[in-house]
mmCIF file of C-alpha atoms in Angstrom:
data_model
loop_
_atom_site.group_PDB
_atom_site.id
_atom_site.type_symbol
_atom_site.label_atom_id
_atom_site.label_comp_id
_atom_site.label_asym_id
_atom_site.label_seq_id
_atom_site.Cartn_x
_atom_site.Cartn_y
_atom_site.Cartn_z
ATOM 1 C CA MET A 719 0.000 0.000 0.000
ATOM 2 C CA ILE A 720 2.930 2.354 0.580
ATOM 3 C CA LEU A 721 4.082 1.696 -2.996
ATOM 4 C CA ALA A 722 0.519 2.078 -4.281
ATOM 5 C CA ASN A 723 0.200 5.417 -2.478
ATOM 6 C CA LEU A 724 3.434 6.679 -4.031
ATOM 7 C CA SER A 725 2.744 5.484 -7.582
ATOM 8 C CA PRO A 726 -0.002 7.943 -8.704
ATOM 9 C CA ALA A 727 2.453 10.839 -8.384
ATOM 10 C CA ALA A 728 4.414 9.240 -11.222
ATOM 11 C CA ILE A 729 1.712 10.131 -13.766
ATOM 12 C CA GLY A 730 2.165 13.835 -13.043
ATOM 13 C CA LEU A 731 5.963 13.518 -13.171
ATOM 14 C CA VAL A 732 5.854 11.683 -16.521
ATOM 15 C CA ASP A 733 3.428 14.217 -17.991
ATOM 16 C CA THR A 734 5.664 17.087 -16.874
ATOM 17 C CA ALA A 735 8.756 15.388 -18.318
ATOM 18 C CA MET A 736 7.031 14.905 -21.672
ATOM 19 C CA VAL A 737 5.816 18.494 -22.063
ATOM 20 C CA GLY A 738 9.157 19.742 -20.799
ATOM 21 C CA ARG A 739 10.548 18.708 -24.196
ATOM 22 C CA LEU A 740 8.052 20.739 -26.235
ATOM 23 C CA GLY A 741 10.110 23.923 -26.291
ATOM 24 C CA SER A 742 8.023 26.287 -24.143
ATOM 25 C CA PRO A 743 7.526 26.690 -20.376
ATOM 26 C CA SER A 744 3.827 27.295 -21.114
ATOM 27 C CA PHE A 745 3.351 23.558 -21.608
ATOM 28 C CA ILE A 746 4.807 22.785 -18.177
ATOM 29 C CA GLY A 747 2.647 25.537 -16.695
ATOM 30 C CA ALA A 748 -0.474 24.044 -18.309
ATOM 31 C CA VAL A 749 0.218 20.632 -16.777
ATOM 32 C CA ALA A 750 0.922 22.266 -13.402
ATOM 33 C CA VAL A 751 -2.394 24.160 -13.538
ATOM 34 C CA ASN A 752 -4.283 20.949 -14.290
ATOM 35 C CA THR A 753 -2.423 19.090 -11.559
ATOM 36 C CA VAL A 754 -3.864 21.616 -9.101
ATOM 37 C CA LEU A 755 -7.350 21.502 -10.659
ATOM 38 C CA PHE A 756 -7.665 17.719 -10.780
ATOM 39 C CA GLY A 757 -5.917 17.361 -7.454
ATOM 40 C CA PHE A 758 -8.640 19.496 -5.897
ATOM 41 C CA LEU A 759 -11.584 17.987 -7.802
ATOM 42 C CA PHE A 760 -10.651 14.356 -7.257
ATOM 43 C CA THR A 761 -9.012 14.625 -3.821
ATOM 44 C CA ALA A 762 -12.122 16.321 -2.441
ATOM 45 C CA LEU A 763 -14.075 13.202 -3.448
ATOM 46 C CA ASN A 764 -11.721 10.588 -1.992
ATOM 47 C CA PHE A 765 -14.386 9.792 0.602
ATOM 48 C CA LEU A 766 -15.545 7.246 -1.983
ATOM 49 C CA ARG A 767 -12.496 5.123 -1.174
ATOM 50 C CA ILE A 768 -12.792 5.647 2.570
ATOM 51 C CA VAL A 769 -16.413 4.507 2.802
ATOM 52 C CA SER A 770 -15.849 1.594 0.397
ATOM 53 C CA THR A 771 -12.922 0.287 2.455
ATOM 54 C CA GLY A 772 -14.782 0.148 5.774
ATOM 55 C CA ARG A 773 -17.993 -1.319 4.352
ATOM 56 C CA SER A 774 -16.251 -3.984 2.282
ATOM 57 C CA ALA A 775 -13.885 -4.932 5.133
ATOM 58 C CA GLN A 776 -16.753 -5.553 7.534
ATOM 59 C CA ALA A 777 -18.735 -7.455 4.907
ATOM 60 C CA PHE A 778 -15.687 -9.542 4.003
ATOM 61 C CA GLY A 779 -14.956 -10.254 7.665
ATOM 62 C CA ALA A 780 -18.537 -11.477 8.108
ATOM 63 C CA ARG A 781 -18.234 -13.531 4.867
ATOM 64 C CA ASP A 782 -21.343 -11.729 3.627
ATOM 65 C CA GLY A 783 -20.888 -11.726 -0.149
ATOM 66 C CA SER A 784 -24.257 -10.106 -0.803
ATOM 67 C CA ARG A 785 -23.457 -7.135 1.456
ATOM 68 C CA LEU A 786 -20.041 -6.733 -0.148
ATOM 69 C CA ARG A 787 -21.540 -6.749 -3.656
ATOM 70 C CA HIS A 788 -24.179 -4.258 -2.537
ATOM 71 C CA SER A 789 -21.473 -1.937 -1.185
ATOM 72 C CA LEU A 790 -19.471 -2.194 -4.412
ATOM 73 C CA ALA A 791 -22.453 -1.586 -6.722
ATOM 74 C CA GLN A 792 -23.733 1.286 -4.607
ATOM 75 C CA GLY A 793 -20.287 2.869 -4.415
ATOM 76 C CA LEU A 794 -19.781 2.684 -8.184
ATOM 77 C CA LEU A 795 -23.243 4.120 -8.813
ATOM 78 C CA PHE A 796 -22.476 7.033 -6.493
ATOM 79 C CA ALA A 797 -19.059 7.568 -8.134
ATOM 80 C CA PHE A 798 -20.585 7.680 -11.614
ATOM 81 C CA ALA A 799 -23.249 10.141 -10.445
ATOM 82 C CA LEU A 800 -20.558 12.466 -9.064
ATOM 83 C CA ALA A 801 -18.523 12.084 -12.259
ATOM 84 C CA GLY A 802 -21.579 13.088 -14.277
ATOM 85 C CA LEU A 803 -21.995 16.151 -12.067
ATOM 86 C CA LEU A 804 -18.362 17.173 -12.653
ATOM 87 C CA LEU A 805 -18.845 16.857 -16.406
ATOM 88 C CA LEU A 806 -22.030 18.947 -16.291
ATOM 89 C CA LEU A 807 -20.225 21.661 -14.313
ATOM 90 C CA ARG A 808 -16.991 21.522 -16.327
ATOM 91 C CA GLU A 809 -17.262 25.096 -17.624
ATOM 92 C CA PRO A 810 -17.754 26.915 -14.293
ATOM 93 C CA LEU A 811 -15.255 24.623 -12.548
ATOM 94 C CA PHE A 812 -12.538 25.480 -15.061
ATOM 95 C CA ALA A 813 -13.370 29.179 -14.934
ATOM 96 C CA LEU A 814 -13.154 29.198 -11.115
ATOM 97 C CA GLY A 815 -9.869 27.308 -11.180
ATOM 98 C CA ILE A 816 -8.249 29.632 -13.699
ATOM 99 C CA GLU A 817 -9.503 32.676 -11.790
ATOM 100 C CA ALA A 818 -8.013 31.332 -8.561
ATOM 101 C CA ILE A 819 -4.648 30.315 -10.054
ATOM 102 C CA GLY A 820 -4.282 33.252 -12.456
ATOM 103 C CA PRO A 821 -1.949 31.819 -15.147
ATOM 104 C CA SER A 822 -0.919 33.673 -18.295
ATOM 105 C CA GLU A 823 -3.202 33.584 -21.322
ATOM 106 C CA ALA A 824 -0.864 31.175 -23.137
ATOM 107 C CA VAL A 825 -0.834 28.755 -20.190
ATOM 108 C CA ALA A 826 -4.612 29.060 -19.721
ATOM 109 C CA THR A 827 -5.218 28.220 -23.397
ATOM 110 C CA LEU A 828 -3.057 25.098 -23.237
ATOM 111 C CA ALA A 829 -4.515 24.136 -19.857
ATOM 112 C CA ARG A 830 -7.994 24.261 -21.386
ATOM 113 C CA GLN A 831 -6.985 21.820 -24.130
ATOM 114 C CA TYR A 832 -5.727 19.354 -21.522
ATOM 115 C CA TYR A 833 -8.675 19.878 -19.179
ATOM 116 C CA ASP A 834 -11.353 19.339 -21.852
ATOM 117 C CA LEU A 835 -10.003 15.864 -22.564
ATOM 118 C CA ARG A 836 -8.776 14.767 -19.141
ATOM 119 C CA LEU A 837 -12.038 15.556 -17.329
ATOM 120 C CA TRP A 838 -13.665 12.689 -19.247
ATOM 121 C CA SER A 839 -11.586 10.375 -17.065
ATOM 122 C CA ALA A 840 -13.807 11.320 -14.092
ATOM 123 C CA PRO A 841 -15.948 8.117 -14.217
ATOM 124 C CA ALA A 842 -12.807 5.962 -14.186
ATOM 125 C CA SER A 843 -10.928 8.105 -11.653
ATOM 126 C CA LEU A 844 -13.789 8.187 -9.149
ATOM 127 C CA GLY A 845 -14.690 4.564 -9.868
ATOM 128 C CA ASN A 846 -11.093 3.646 -9.059
ATOM 129 C CA TYR A 847 -11.574 5.038 -5.553
ATOM 130 C CA VAL A 848 -14.358 2.502 -5.027
ATOM 131 C CA LEU A 849 -12.423 -0.375 -6.608
ATOM 132 C CA ILE A 850 -9.275 0.346 -4.587
ATOM 133 C CA GLY A 851 -11.276 0.808 -1.392
ATOM 134 C CA THR A 852 -13.017 -2.533 -1.901
ATOM 135 C CA LEU A 853 -9.757 -4.342 -2.663
ATOM 136 C CA VAL A 854 -8.122 -2.873 0.440
ATOM 137 C CA GLY A 855 -11.155 -3.839 2.521
ATOM 138 C CA MET A 856 -10.781 -7.418 1.314
ATOM 139 C CA GLY A 857 -7.149 -7.390 2.438
ATOM 140 C CA SER A 858 -5.532 -6.976 -0.981
ATOM 141 C CA GLY A 859 -2.614 -4.565 -0.958
ATOM 142 C CA GLY A 860 -1.233 -6.010 -4.191
ATOM 143 C CA GLY A 861 -4.402 -5.292 -6.171
ATOM 144 C CA PRO A 862 -4.217 -1.486 -5.874
ATOM 145 C CA LEU A 863 -0.494 -1.600 -6.618
ATOM 146 C CA VAL A 864 -1.090 -3.593 -9.823
ATOM 147 C CA MET A 865 -3.801 -1.087 -10.823
ATOM 148 C CA VAL A 866 -1.606 1.979 -10.451
ATOM 149 C CA LEU A 867 1.451 0.334 -12.006
ATOM 150 C CA ALA A 868 -0.626 -0.728 -15.015
ATOM 151 C CA ALA A 869 -2.000 2.809 -15.372
ATOM 152 C CA ASN A 870 1.452 4.379 -14.997
ATOM 153 C CA GLY A 871 2.969 1.976 -17.524
ATOM 154 C CA LEU A 872 0.347 2.701 -20.164
ATOM 155 C CA ASN A 873 0.578 6.428 -19.481
ATOM 156 C CA LEU A 874 4.334 6.381 -20.102
ATOM 157 C CA LEU A 875 3.979 4.328 -23.284
ATOM 158 C CA LEU A 876 1.238 6.539 -24.725
ATOM 159 C CA ASP A 877 3.108 9.716 -23.774
ATOM 160 C CA LEU A 878 6.115 8.499 -25.753
ATOM 161 C CA LEU A 879 3.952 7.623 -28.752
ATOM 162 C CA LEU A 880 1.496 10.521 -28.804
ATOM 163 C CA VAL A 881 3.803 13.336 -27.723
ATOM 164 C CA LEU A 882 7.239 12.434 -29.019
ATOM 165 C CA LYS A 883 6.341 10.315 -32.074
ATOM 166 C CA PHE A 884 3.014 11.739 -33.294
ATOM 167 C CA ASP A 885 3.636 15.275 -32.003
ATOM 168 C CA LEU A 886 0.170 15.763 -30.445
ATOM 169 C CA GLY A 887 1.527 18.100 -27.795
ATOM 170 C CA ILE A 888 -0.548 18.842 -24.698
ATOM 171 C CA GLN A 889 -3.527 16.938 -26.126
ATOM 172 C CA GLY A 890 -1.372 13.845 -26.487
ATOM 173 C CA VAL A 891 -0.506 14.058 -22.787
ATOM 174 C CA ALA A 892 -4.198 14.394 -21.922
ATOM 175 C CA TRP A 893 -5.176 11.423 -24.097
ATOM 176 C CA ALA A 894 -2.456 9.327 -22.459
ATOM 177 C CA SER A 895 -3.651 10.162 -18.934
ATOM 178 C CA LEU A 896 -7.283 9.580 -19.930
ATOM 179 C CA ALA A 897 -6.547 6.145 -21.376
ATOM 180 C CA ALA A 898 -4.379 5.250 -18.371
ATOM 181 C CA GLU A 899 -7.203 5.957 -15.908
ATOM 182 C CA TYR A 900 -9.638 3.698 -17.793
ATOM 183 C CA PHE A 901 -7.023 0.977 -18.190
ATOM 184 C CA GLY A 902 -6.353 1.052 -14.448
ATOM 185 C CA ALA A 903 -10.096 0.748 -13.816
ATOM 186 C CA ALA A 904 -10.355 -2.216 -16.211
ATOM 187 C CA VAL A 905 -7.496 -3.979 -14.408
ATOM 188 C CA GLY A 906 -9.179 -3.265 -11.076
ATOM 189 C CA LEU A 907 -12.476 -4.735 -12.266
ATOM 190 C CA VAL A 908 -10.730 -7.923 -13.377
ATOM 191 C CA LEU A 909 -8.834 -8.274 -10.090
ATOM 192 C CA LEU A 910 -11.900 -7.541 -8.004
ATOM 193 C CA GLY A 911 -14.097 -9.838 -10.083
ATOM 194 C CA ARG A 912 -11.785 -12.760 -9.326
ATOM 195 C CA ARG A 913 -11.880 -12.107 -5.590
ATOM 196 C CA VAL A 914 -15.626 -11.496 -5.383
ATOM 197 C CA ARG A 915 -16.397 -14.594 -7.440
ATOM 198 C CA GLY A 916 -15.128 -16.819 -4.639
ATOM 199 C CA LEU A 917 -17.506 -15.290 -2.076
ATOM 200 C CA ALA A 918 -21.072 -16.632 -1.977
ATOM 201 C CA GLY A 919 -23.825 -14.053 -2.419
ATOM 202 C CA HIS A 920 -25.821 -12.135 -5.020
ATOM 203 C CA TRP A 921 -25.704 -8.746 -6.730
ATOM 204 C CA PRO A 922 -28.446 -6.139 -6.159
ATOM 205 C CA THR A 923 -31.294 -6.891 -8.532
ATOM 206 C CA GLY A 924 -32.889 -3.444 -8.796
ATOM 207 C CA LEU A 925 -33.039 0.141 -7.620
ATOM 208 C CA ARG A 926 -34.984 -0.830 -4.523
ATOM 209 C CA GLU A 927 -32.052 -2.861 -3.242
ATOM 210 C CA LEU A 928 -29.531 -0.215 -4.277
ATOM 211 C CA ARG A 929 -31.441 2.406 -2.282
ATOM 212 C CA GLN A 930 -30.944 0.434 0.942
ATOM 213 C CA ASP A 931 -28.669 2.313 3.387
ATOM 214 C CA MET A 932 -28.538 5.226 0.926
ATOM 215 C CA ARG A 933 -29.345 7.763 3.642
ATOM 216 C CA TRP A 934 -26.484 6.425 5.760
ATOM 217 C CA LEU A 935 -24.161 6.474 2.746
ATOM 218 C CA LEU A 936 -25.036 10.066 1.869
ATOM 219 C CA GLY A 937 -24.525 11.145 5.485
ATOM 220 C CA ALA A 938 -21.146 9.416 5.767
ATOM 221 C CA ASN A 939 -19.969 10.866 2.465
ATOM 222 C CA ALA A 940 -21.096 14.369 3.476
ATOM 223 C CA VAL A 941 -19.172 14.170 6.759
ATOM 224 C CA LEU A 942 -16.033 12.913 5.022
ATOM 225 C CA PHE A 943 -16.340 15.578 2.322
ATOM 226 C CA ALA A 944 -16.392 18.249 5.035
ATOM 227 C CA ARG A 945 -13.392 16.569 6.674
ATOM 228 C CA THR A 946 -11.429 16.616 3.406
ATOM 229 C CA LEU A 947 -12.236 20.285 2.824
ATOM 230 C CA ALA A 948 -11.055 21.101 6.362
ATOM 231 C CA LEU A 949 -7.767 19.298 5.757
ATOM 232 C CA MET A 950 -7.300 21.067 2.416
ATOM 233 C CA PHE A 951 -7.986 24.366 4.180
ATOM 234 C CA VAL A 952 -5.143 23.718 6.622
ATOM 235 C CA PHE A 953 -2.635 23.056 3.841
ATOM 236 C CA ALA A 954 -3.872 26.067 1.873
ATOM 237 C CA PHE A 955 -3.519 28.178 5.043
ATOM 238 C CA MET A 956 0.060 26.936 5.489
ATOM 239 C CA THR A 957 0.897 28.024 1.941
ATOM 240 C CA THR A 958 -0.888 31.390 2.178
ATOM 241 C CA ALA A 959 0.540 32.307 5.586
ATOM 242 C CA GLY A 960 4.010 31.242 4.447
ATOM 243 C CA ALA A 961 3.716 33.416 1.331
ATOM 244 C CA ARG A 962 3.021 36.452 3.519
ATOM 245 C CA LEU A 963 6.334 35.857 5.274
ATOM 246 C CA GLY A 964 8.265 36.191 2.017
ATOM 247 C CA ASP A 965 9.173 34.210 -1.087
ATOM 248 C CA ALA A 966 12.083 32.444 0.602
ATOM 249 C CA VAL A 967 9.856 31.226 3.447
ATOM 250 C CA LEU A 968 7.223 30.111 0.940
ATOM 251 C CA ALA A 969 9.810 28.099 -1.000
ATOM 252 C CA ALA A 970 11.318 26.558 2.141
ATOM 253 C CA ASN A 971 7.886 25.601 3.475
ATOM 254 C CA ALA A 972 7.021 23.982 0.142
ATOM 255 C CA ILE A 973 10.045 21.698 0.530
ATOM 256 C CA LEU A 974 9.212 20.893 4.160
ATOM 257 C CA ILE A 975 5.530 20.214 3.401
ATOM 258 C CA ASN A 976 6.579 17.772 0.692
ATOM 259 C CA MET A 977 8.627 15.954 3.323
ATOM 260 C CA GLN A 978 5.458 15.709 5.412
ATOM 261 C CA TYR A 979 3.685 14.287 2.357
ATOM 262 C CA CYS A 980 6.343 11.563 2.276
ATOM 263 C CA THR A 981 5.568 10.837 5.924
ATOM 264 C CA ALA A 982 1.898 10.604 5.011
ATOM 265 C CA TYR A 983 2.582 8.121 2.183
ATOM 266 C CA VAL A 984 4.403 5.795 4.576
ATOM 267 C CA LEU A 985 2.018 6.076 7.524
ATOM 268 C CA ASP A 986 -1.011 5.803 5.236
ATOM 269 C CA GLY A 987 0.274 2.387 4.164
ATOM 270 C CA PHE A 988 -0.004 1.100 7.741
ATOM 271 C CA ALA A 989 -3.317 2.935 8.154
ATOM 272 C CA ASN A 990 -4.626 1.131 5.064
ATOM 273 C CA ALA A 991 -3.643 -2.178 6.636
ATOM 274 C CA ALA A 992 -5.442 -1.140 9.844
ATOM 275 C CA GLU A 993 -8.559 -0.268 7.828
ATOM 276 C CA ALA A 994 -8.763 -3.782 6.426
ATOM 277 C CA GLY A 995 -7.785 -5.596 9.622
ATOM 278 C CA VAL A 996 -10.087 -3.624 11.931
ATOM 279 C CA GLY A 997 -13.027 -3.843 9.542
ATOM 280 C CA GLN A 998 -12.643 -7.585 9.091
ATOM 281 C CA ALA A 999 -12.270 -8.146 12.852
ATOM 282 C CA ILE A 1000 -15.478 -6.184 13.468
ATOM 283 C CA GLY A 1001 -17.230 -8.159 10.735
ATOM 284 C CA GLU A 1002 -16.153 -11.367 12.480
ATOM 285 C CA ARG A 1003 -17.162 -9.909 15.885
ATOM 286 C CA ASN A 1004 -13.666 -10.814 17.106
ATOM 287 C CA ALA A 1005 -12.668 -8.434 19.921
ATOM 288 C CA GLY A 1006 -9.292 -10.122 20.483
ATOM 289 C CA GLU A 1007 -8.301 -9.764 16.830
ATOM 290 C CA LEU A 1008 -9.411 -6.126 16.890
ATOM 291 C CA ARG A 1009 -7.133 -5.354 19.852
ATOM 292 C CA LEU A 1010 -4.246 -7.221 18.206
ATOM 293 C CA ILE A 1011 -4.598 -5.381 14.881
ATOM 294 C CA ASN A 1012 -4.800 -2.023 16.638
ATOM 295 C CA ARG A 1013 -1.736 -2.697 18.784
ATOM 296 C CA HIS A 1014 0.453 -4.019 15.976
ATOM 297 C CA ALA A 1015 -0.530 -1.376 13.402
ATOM 298 C CA LEU A 1016 0.120 1.390 15.935
ATOM 299 C CA ALA A 1017 3.516 -0.080 16.821
ATOM 300 C CA TRP A 1018 4.523 -0.205 13.149
ATOM 301 C CA SER A 1019 3.322 3.356 12.588
ATOM 302 C CA LEU A 1020 5.218 4.726 15.576
ATOM 303 C CA GLY A 1021 8.366 2.767 14.723
ATOM 304 C CA SER A 1022 8.308 3.900 11.099
ATOM 305 C CA SER A 1023 7.661 7.504 12.072
ATOM 306 C CA LEU A 1024 10.663 7.517 14.408
ATOM 307 C CA ALA A 1025 12.834 6.088 11.619
ATOM 308 C CA LEU A 1026 11.593 8.819 9.265
ATOM 309 C CA SER A 1027 12.331 11.461 11.885
ATOM 310 C CA ALA A 1028 15.931 10.256 12.192
ATOM 311 C CA LEU A 1029 16.232 10.133 8.396
ATOM 312 C CA TYR A 1030 15.018 13.713 8.054
ATOM 313 C CA LEU A 1031 17.370 15.037 10.713
ATOM 314 C CA GLY A 1032 20.339 13.192 9.237
ATOM 315 C CA GLY A 1033 19.682 13.683 5.529
ATOM 316 C CA GLY A 1034 17.568 16.829 5.387
ATOM 317 C CA PRO A 1035 20.385 19.355 4.816
ATOM 318 C CA ARG A 1036 21.812 17.260 1.975
ATOM 319 C CA LEU A 1037 18.332 16.958 0.435
ATOM 320 C CA PHE A 1038 17.918 20.743 0.521
ATOM 321 C CA GLY A 1039 21.206 21.074 -1.360
ATOM 322 C CA TRP A 1040 19.931 18.761 -4.101
ATOM 323 C CA ILE A 1041 16.639 20.605 -4.441
ATOM 324 C CA THR A 1042 17.850 24.216 -4.571
ATOM 325 C CA ASP A 1043 21.038 26.248 -4.817
ATOM 326 C CA LEU A 1044 19.444 29.263 -3.076
ATOM 327 C CA ASP A 1045 21.312 29.721 0.192
ATOM 328 C CA ASN A 1046 18.503 31.620 1.943
ATOM 329 C CA VAL A 1047 15.917 28.948 1.099
ATOM 330 C CA ARG A 1048 18.229 26.153 2.257
ATOM 331 C CA SER A 1049 18.976 28.048 5.472
ATOM 332 C CA ILE A 1050 15.287 28.592 6.304
ATOM 333 C CA ALA A 1051 14.447 24.959 5.509
ATOM 334 C CA ALA A 1052 17.298 23.720 7.725
ATOM 335 C CA THR A 1053 16.240 26.014 10.577
ATOM 336 C CA HIS A 1054 12.685 24.623 10.519
ATOM 337 C CA LEU A 1055 13.637 21.005 9.798
ATOM 338 C CA PRO A 1056 13.151 19.962 13.479
ATOM 339 C CA TRP A 1057 9.435 20.754 13.129
ATOM 340 C CA VAL A 1058 9.073 18.215 10.310
ATOM 341 C CA ALA A 1059 11.164 15.675 12.208
ATOM 342 C CA ALA A 1060 8.938 16.092 15.277
ATOM 343 C CA LEU A 1061 5.790 15.939 13.151
ATOM 344 C CA ALA A 1062 6.490 12.395 11.974
ATOM 345 C CA PRO A 1063 6.041 10.644 15.373
ATOM 346 C CA LEU A 1064 3.576 13.204 16.744
ATOM 347 C CA SER A 1065 1.232 12.791 13.758
ATOM 348 C CA ALA A 1066 1.471 8.980 13.767
ATOM 349 C CA LEU A 1067 -1.557 8.686 16.090
ATOM 350 C CA ALA A 1068 -3.709 10.691 13.679
ATOM 351 C CA PHE A 1069 -2.787 8.579 10.650
ATOM 352 C CA HIS A 1070 -3.196 5.338 12.582
ATOM 353 C CA TYR A 1071 -6.605 6.151 14.025
ATOM 354 C CA ASP A 1072 -7.819 7.455 10.666
ATOM 355 C CA GLY A 1073 -7.317 3.883 9.475
ATOM 356 C CA VAL A 1074 -8.967 2.375 12.552
ATOM 357 C CA PHE A 1075 -11.979 4.695 12.300
ATOM 358 C CA ILE A 1076 -12.392 3.936 8.587
ATOM 359 C CA GLY A 1077 -12.434 0.192 9.277
ATOM 360 C CA ALA A 1078 -14.867 0.710 12.152
ATOM 361 C CA LEU A 1079 -17.146 2.951 10.020
ATOM 362 C CA ARG A 1080 -16.839 5.728 12.614
ATOM 363 C CA HIS A 1081 -16.930 8.503 10.037
ATOM 364 C CA ARG A 1082 -18.772 11.053 12.169
ATOM 365 C CA ALA A 1083 -16.176 10.907 14.940
ATOM 366 C CA MET A 1084 -13.417 11.005 12.324
ATOM 367 C CA GLY A 1085 -14.900 14.150 10.782
ATOM 368 C CA ALA A 1086 -15.584 15.723 14.173
ATOM 369 C CA SER A 1087 -11.982 15.228 15.315
ATOM 370 C CA MET A 1088 -10.769 17.008 12.174
ATOM 371 C CA LEU A 1089 -13.131 19.968 12.560
ATOM 372 C CA ILE A 1090 -12.328 20.332 16.282
ATOM 373 C CA ALA A 1091 -8.588 20.181 15.579
ATOM 374 C CA VAL A 1092 -8.910 22.923 12.942
ATOM 375 C CA GLY A 1093 -11.289 25.240 14.795
ATOM 376 C CA ALA A 1094 -10.219 24.728 18.404
ATOM 377 C CA VAL A 1095 -6.502 24.014 17.995
ATOM 378 C CA PHE A 1096 -4.908 25.016 14.659
ATOM 379 C CA LEU A 1097 -6.416 28.475 14.248
ATOM 380 C CA PRO A 1098 -6.171 29.505 17.939
ATOM 381 C CA VAL A 1099 -2.544 28.304 18.227
ATOM 382 C CA TRP A 1100 -1.664 30.228 15.064
ATOM 383 C CA ALA A 1101 -3.383 33.352 16.377
ATOM 384 C CA LEU A 1102 -1.461 33.127 19.670
ATOM 385 C CA SER A 1103 1.916 32.319 18.096
ATOM 386 C CA ARG A 1104 1.858 34.380 14.898
ATOM 387 C CA ASP A 1105 4.377 36.829 16.390
ATOM 388 C CA PHE A 1106 6.906 33.986 16.140
ATOM 389 C CA GLY A 1107 6.560 33.991 12.340
ATOM 390 C CA ASN A 1108 7.183 30.717 10.567
ATOM 391 C CA ASP A 1109 7.907 28.907 13.832
ATOM 392 C CA GLY A 1110 4.428 29.869 15.031
ATOM 393 C CA LEU A 1111 2.924 28.517 11.803
ATOM 394 C CA TRP A 1112 4.660 25.155 12.175
ATOM 395 C CA ALA A 1113 3.766 25.017 15.877
ATOM 396 C CA ALA A 1114 0.092 25.391 14.912
ATOM 397 C CA PHE A 1115 0.429 22.644 12.286
ATOM 398 C CA LEU A 1116 2.085 20.291 14.769
ATOM 399 C CA ALA A 1117 -0.570 20.993 17.414
ATOM 400 C CA PHE A 1118 -3.297 20.347 14.828
ATOM 401 C CA ASN A 1119 -1.930 16.908 13.900
ATOM 402 C CA LEU A 1120 -1.309 15.944 17.515
ATOM 403 C CA ALA A 1121 -4.818 17.031 18.559
ATOM 404 C CA ARG A 1122 -6.437 14.900 15.840
ATOM 405 C CA GLY A 1123 -4.640 11.795 17.057
ATOM 406 C CA VAL A 1124 -5.297 12.408 20.752
ATOM 407 C CA LEU A 1125 -9.013 13.048 20.178
ATOM 408 C CA GLN A 1126 -9.381 9.879 18.146
ATOM 409 C CA GLN A 1127 -7.411 7.842 20.665
ATOM 410 C CA LEU A 1128 -9.732 9.034 23.450
ATOM 411 C CA TRP A 1129 -12.791 8.111 21.381
ATOM 412 C CA PHE A 1130 -11.369 4.678 20.545
ATOM 413 C CA SER A 1131 -10.493 3.947 24.200
ATOM 414 C CA ARG A 1132 -14.023 4.830 25.305
ATOM 415 C CA TRP A 1133 -15.622 2.623 22.653
ATOM 416 C CA GLN A 1134 -13.302 -0.235 23.521
ATOM 417 C CA ARG A 1135 -13.952 0.134 27.250
ATOM 418 C CA ARG A 1136 -17.720 0.044 26.664
ATOM 419 C CA GLY A 1137 -17.558 -2.810 24.162
ATOM 420 C CA GLU A 1138 -19.196 -0.640 21.472
ATOM 421 C CA LEU A 1139 -16.795 -1.285 18.616
ATOM 422 C CA LEU A 1140 -18.379 -4.615 17.675
ATOM 423 C CA LEU A 1141 -21.879 -3.150 17.604
ATOM 424 C CA PRO A 1142 -23.449 -2.224 14.229
ATOM 425 C CA VAL A 1143 -23.065 1.441 13.261
#
């Protein structure tokens, strides 16, 4: 799952490398603009994967093939409905994005060419969230990895053909990414079909069955959507507040935040494992297995985060030298490196319990912990420490991540003490 989490970034890197050979920085700018646009549009809807993972894990743990098929069909139906909505709103969404980013006219024109083609990947992209979530819930880490590697491989091949051989420019890059998304979805359907086939049960036979639990599904998705927006707000705030402290601080923070993203990729891998293990244990009504999964996943997360912290402290300065030759940026990044090193172990609880809560279908508490951490911790700590400049900003970010984990740990301990985790949600 760690490898699967890292692999999607390769599509953006390959696309950038291809257009980087087209003779104008406008092409790179157009891909960068669309990376932001699609990152926002699709990341804001990643609740599709979260809900699919917990529901399928519990159904798989209970060996209830009918419930698992119902979850999969309902999730795909919801994903396709959202994809249709994105396509209907494609004009205002692009206009808002361009207004917010403010690229040059040349970049905006090229970005539009890419966007008009790539947005048609929405059904596959959102459907992939459901397919990956279901595979993870069934305990398959290899399935998602095969999906993203297949998509990345085809994307690279088509980029070479369409851009370098047939000279289709930015549209060739868009066609390659579009085809790669659908190919990844096709691979996922094949992999999932093989696993589901071995589980007794039936598919929903009509709309009446598909509407079952729809109110719960809509509520869970709404809560998780709000949670995602809150998290995106925090990262946007980090960028905006850093920009107000000067270009050098903005650049240094960008490097440090990317290091935190690397932490997230690693810890999310263990959280994904916790999602599947916790969900299956709850489906089996096995309290002992639930405690074991929680203890082991947390130990791995904490151990890995401490290793990352040591790696950052030891190799961070050398990394900064590879990334930039600007002495002031490297100096600021090195000065604030201890914050990122401390963040790794202090945010491990939050990543771990995100996974546990997803497997336990405790989406409301998961969303509440995020909103409380933003409103009652992040913003107040920033307001109180803003006189300390960038140190105050990173202190607020650290407090935010720590608060999320502590709140979730307190919730989990109470549920475990009361024996509520094995009860239906």
